[in-house]
PDB file of C-alpha atoms in Angstrom:
ATOM      1  CA  UNK A   1     -67.734 -33.137  89.046  1.00 75.00           C
ATOM      2  CA  UNK A   2     -70.333 -35.043  90.949  1.00 86.00           C
ATOM      3  CA  UNK A   3     -71.653 -34.879  94.591  1.00 92.00           C
ATOM      4  CA  UNK A   4     -74.261 -36.678  96.163  1.00 96.00           C
ATOM      5  CA  UNK A   5     -76.046 -35.284  99.558  1.00 96.00           C
ATOM      6  CA  UNK A   6     -78.043 -37.476 101.891  1.00 97.00           C
ATOM      7  CA  UNK A   7     -80.919 -36.281 104.258  1.00 97.00           C
ATOM      8  CA  UNK A   8     -83.476 -38.095 106.100  1.00 97.00           C
ATOM      9  CA  UNK A   9     -81.770 -40.261 109.136  1.00 98.00           C
ATOM     10  CA  UNK A  10     -83.001 -39.929 112.637  1.00 98.00           C
ATOM     11  CA  UNK A  11     -84.003 -41.955 115.526  1.00 98.00           C
ATOM     12  CA  UNK A  12     -86.804 -44.125 115.393  1.00 98.00           C
ATOM     13  CA  UNK A  13     -89.063 -46.587 117.514  1.00 98.00           C
ATOM     14  CA  UNK A  14     -88.724 -50.198 116.235  1.00 98.00           C
ATOM     15  CA  UNK A  15     -91.376 -50.557 114.050  1.00 98.00           C
ATOM     16  CA  UNK A  16     -90.830 -47.013 112.738  1.00 98.00           C
ATOM     17  CA  UNK A  17     -90.313 -45.520 109.128  1.00 98.00           C
ATOM     18  CA  UNK A  18     -87.989 -43.245 107.594  1.00 98.00           C
ATOM     19  CA  UNK A  19     -87.539 -42.120 104.131  1.00 98.00           C
ATOM     20  CA  UNK A  20     -83.961 -41.429 103.074  1.00 98.00           C
ATOM     21  CA  UNK A  21     -83.094 -38.640 100.394  1.00 98.00           C
ATOM     22  CA  UNK A  22     -79.544 -38.261  98.239  1.00 97.00           C
ATOM     23  CA  UNK A  23     -79.494 -35.435  95.851  1.00 96.00           C
ATOM     24  CA  UNK A  24     -76.951 -35.276  93.304  1.00 95.00           C
ATOM     25  CA  UNK A  25     -75.713 -32.407  91.084  1.00 92.00           C
ATOM     26  CA  UNK A  26     -75.298 -34.264  87.548  1.00 82.00           C
ATOM     27  CA  UNK A  27     -76.217 -33.305  84.594  1.00 81.00           C
ATOM     28  CA  UNK A  28     -76.447 -37.168  82.958  1.00 81.00           C
ATOM     29  CA  UNK A  29     -77.784 -38.493  86.580  1.00 89.00           C
ATOM     30  CA  UNK A  30     -80.331 -40.523  84.638  1.00 90.00           C
ATOM     31  CA  UNK A  31     -77.286 -42.630  83.381  1.00 91.00           C
ATOM     32  CA  UNK A  32     -76.190 -44.032  86.871  1.00 94.00           C
ATOM     33  CA  UNK A  33     -77.000 -46.913  88.797  1.00 96.00           C
ATOM     34  CA  UNK A  34     -77.686 -45.618  92.090  1.00 97.00           C
ATOM     35  CA  UNK A  35     -77.116 -47.614  95.448  1.00 98.00           C
ATOM     36  CA  UNK A  36     -77.588 -47.210  99.140  1.00 98.00           C
ATOM     37  CA  UNK A  37     -75.445 -48.474 101.421  1.00 98.00           C
ATOM     38  CA  UNK A  38     -75.211 -49.195 104.970  1.00 98.00           C
ATOM     39  CA  UNK A  39     -72.720 -50.119 107.561  1.00 98.00           C
ATOM     40  CA  UNK A  40     -73.552 -51.134 111.241  1.00 96.00           C
ATOM     41  CA  UNK A  41     -71.338 -50.388 114.174  1.00 91.00           C
ATOM     42  CA  UNK A  42     -69.021 -53.158 114.220  1.00 93.00           C
ATOM     43  CA  UNK A  43     -70.027 -54.415 111.158  1.00 96.00           C
ATOM     44  CA  UNK A  44     -68.754 -53.808 107.026  1.00 96.00           C
ATOM     45  CA  UNK A  45     -70.227 -51.387 104.777  1.00 97.00           C
ATOM     46  CA  UNK A  46     -72.983 -53.723 102.995  1.00 97.00           C
ATOM     47  CA  UNK A  47     -75.010 -53.147  99.968  1.00 98.00           C
ATOM     48  CA  UNK A  48     -78.487 -52.571 100.705  1.00 98.00           C
ATOM     49  CA  UNK A  49     -80.543 -51.652  97.737  1.00 98.00           C
ATOM     50  CA  UNK A  50     -79.658 -50.434  94.188  1.00 98.00           C
ATOM     51  CA  UNK A  51     -81.640 -48.902  91.289  1.00 98.00           C
ATOM     52  CA  UNK A  52     -80.395 -49.237  87.744  1.00 96.00           C
ATOM     53  CA  UNK A  53     -81.131 -46.086  85.150  1.00 93.00           C
ATOM     54  CA  UNK A  54     -83.916 -48.018  83.514  1.00 93.00           C
ATOM     55  CA  UNK A  55     -85.490 -48.772  87.408  1.00 95.00           C
ATOM     56  CA  UNK A  56     -85.130 -52.069  87.518  1.00 97.00           C
ATOM     57  CA  UNK A  57     -84.185 -53.134  91.953  1.00 98.00           C
ATOM     58  CA  UNK A  58     -82.080 -55.342  94.077  1.00 97.00           C
ATOM     59  CA  UNK A  59     -81.850 -55.758  97.530  1.00 98.00           C
ATOM     60  CA  UNK A  60     -80.441 -57.510 100.291  1.00 98.00           C
ATOM     61  CA  UNK A  61     -82.188 -60.296 101.878  1.00 98.00           C
ATOM     62  CA  UNK A  62     -81.871 -58.740 105.357  1.00 97.00           C
ATOM     63  CA  UNK A  63     -84.179 -55.339 103.824  1.00 98.00           C
ATOM     64  CA  UNK A  64     -86.225 -57.171 100.988  1.00 98.00           C
ATOM     65  CA  UNK A  65     -89.667 -56.025 101.645  1.00 98.00           C
ATOM     66  CA  UNK A  66     -89.094 -53.562 104.194  1.00 98.00           C
ATOM     67  CA  UNK A  67     -87.145 -51.081 101.958  1.00 98.00           C
ATOM     68  CA  UNK A  68     -88.264 -49.227  98.682  1.00 98.00           C
ATOM     69  CA  UNK A  69     -85.368 -48.001  96.521  1.00 98.00           C
ATOM     70  CA  UNK A  70     -86.744 -45.111  93.821  1.00 98.00           C
ATOM     71  CA  UNK A  71     -85.574 -42.217  91.829  1.00 97.00           C
ATOM     72  CA  UNK A  72     -86.791 -39.379  90.356  1.00 95.00           C
ATOM     73  CA  UNK A  73     -84.646 -37.994  87.812  1.00 93.00           C
ATOM     74  CA  UNK A  74     -86.008 -34.958  86.835  1.00 93.00           C
ATOM     75  CA  UNK A  75     -85.098 -34.093  90.439  1.00 95.00           C
ATOM     76  CA  UNK A  76     -81.950 -35.853  90.399  1.00 96.00           C
ATOM     77  CA  UNK A  77     -82.677 -37.680  93.353  1.00 96.00           C
ATOM     78  CA  UNK A  78     -82.739 -41.242  94.495  1.00 97.00           C
ATOM     79  CA  UNK A  79     -84.718 -42.175  97.283  1.00 98.00           C
ATOM     80  CA  UNK A  80     -84.804 -44.736 100.006  1.00 98.00           C
ATOM     81  CA  UNK A  81     -88.048 -46.143 102.078  1.00 98.00           C
ATOM     82  CA  UNK A  82     -87.160 -47.608 105.284  1.00 98.00           C
ATOM     83  CA  UNK A  83     -90.087 -49.164 107.101  1.00 98.00           C
ATOM     84  CA  UNK A  84     -90.714 -51.713 109.473  1.00 98.00           C
ATOM     85  CA  UNK A  85     -87.535 -50.698 111.049  1.00 98.00           C
ATOM     86  CA  UNK A  86     -86.094 -53.106 113.634  1.00 98.00           C
ATOM     87  CA  UNK A  87     -82.878 -52.295 115.832  1.00 97.00           C
ATOM     88  CA  UNK A  88     -80.627 -54.095 113.450  1.00 96.00           C
ATOM     89  CA  UNK A  89     -81.156 -51.604 110.812  1.00 98.00           C
ATOM     90  CA  UNK A  90     -79.489 -49.202 113.068  1.00 98.00           C
ATOM     91  CA  UNK A  91     -76.390 -47.981 110.493  1.00 98.00           C
ATOM     92  CA  UNK A  92     -74.905 -45.187 108.441  1.00 98.00           C
ATOM     93  CA  UNK A  93     -76.698 -44.721 105.233  1.00 98.00           C
ATOM     94  CA  UNK A  94     -74.578 -43.591 102.350  1.00 98.00           C
ATOM     95  CA  UNK A  95     -75.885 -43.020  98.895  1.00 97.00           C
ATOM     96  CA  UNK A  96     -73.638 -44.264  95.829  1.00 97.00           C
ATOM     97  CA  UNK A  97     -72.985 -42.942  92.439  1.00 96.00           C
ATOM     98  CA  UNK A  98     -71.732 -45.923  89.351  1.00 95.00           C
ATOM     99  CA  UNK A  99     -70.702 -43.046  87.101  1.00 89.00           C
ATOM    100  CA  UNK A 100     -69.192 -45.168  84.588  1.00 85.00           C
ATOM    101  CA  UNK A 101     -66.151 -48.114  83.228  1.00 86.00           C
ATOM    102  CA  UNK A 102     -62.844 -46.237  84.409  1.00 89.00           C
ATOM    103  CA  UNK A 103     -64.554 -43.689  86.873  1.00 90.00           C
ATOM    104  CA  UNK A 104     -64.226 -44.303  90.543  1.00 92.00           C
ATOM    105  CA  UNK A 105     -68.095 -44.200  92.048  1.00 94.00           C
ATOM    106  CA  UNK A 106     -68.883 -41.379  94.367  1.00 95.00           C
ATOM    107  CA  UNK A 107     -70.274 -41.346  97.798  1.00 96.00           C
ATOM    108  CA  UNK A 108     -72.647 -39.505 100.099  1.00 97.00           C
ATOM    109  CA  UNK A 109     -70.982 -38.087 103.246  1.00 96.00           C
ATOM    110  CA  UNK A 110     -73.519 -40.562 105.107  1.00 97.00           C
ATOM    111  CA  UNK A 111     -76.828 -40.056 107.028  1.00 98.00           C
ATOM    112  CA  UNK A 112     -77.353 -41.906 110.358  1.00 98.00           C
ATOM    113  CA  UNK A 113     -80.454 -43.944 111.045  1.00 98.00           C
ATOM    114  CA  UNK A 114     -80.831 -45.394 114.564  1.00 98.00           C
ATOM    115  CA  UNK A 115     -83.942 -47.425 115.521  1.00 98.00           C
ATOM    116  CA  UNK A 116     -84.194 -47.962 119.493  1.00 97.00           C
ATOM    117  CA  UNK A 117     -86.920 -47.676 121.831  1.00 93.00           C
TER     118      UNK A 117
END
């Protein structure tokens, strides 16, 4: 019933910026906790940023101060602004929706971010 579609990834120079978008197809999107995860080559998937329905946010220490998560409930979209990108930020970035108790999380297909000179 819920689908997530990411966009905005690409190849960026170190120090550059990208803005990722995740569009949801849910009538009650405003009630979901939304998050961005990432999986770098050879590493496990990790939480990068999370935002609650009320707008509270938290970030991984590795991205704090450089990434910003936000949401537009009217557009049913969550964003991740990536600034001051480093080569170690290279990963597939996945949108995630926590629907509710007893309901499995919904994942997007992922979008590739590559930071390289």
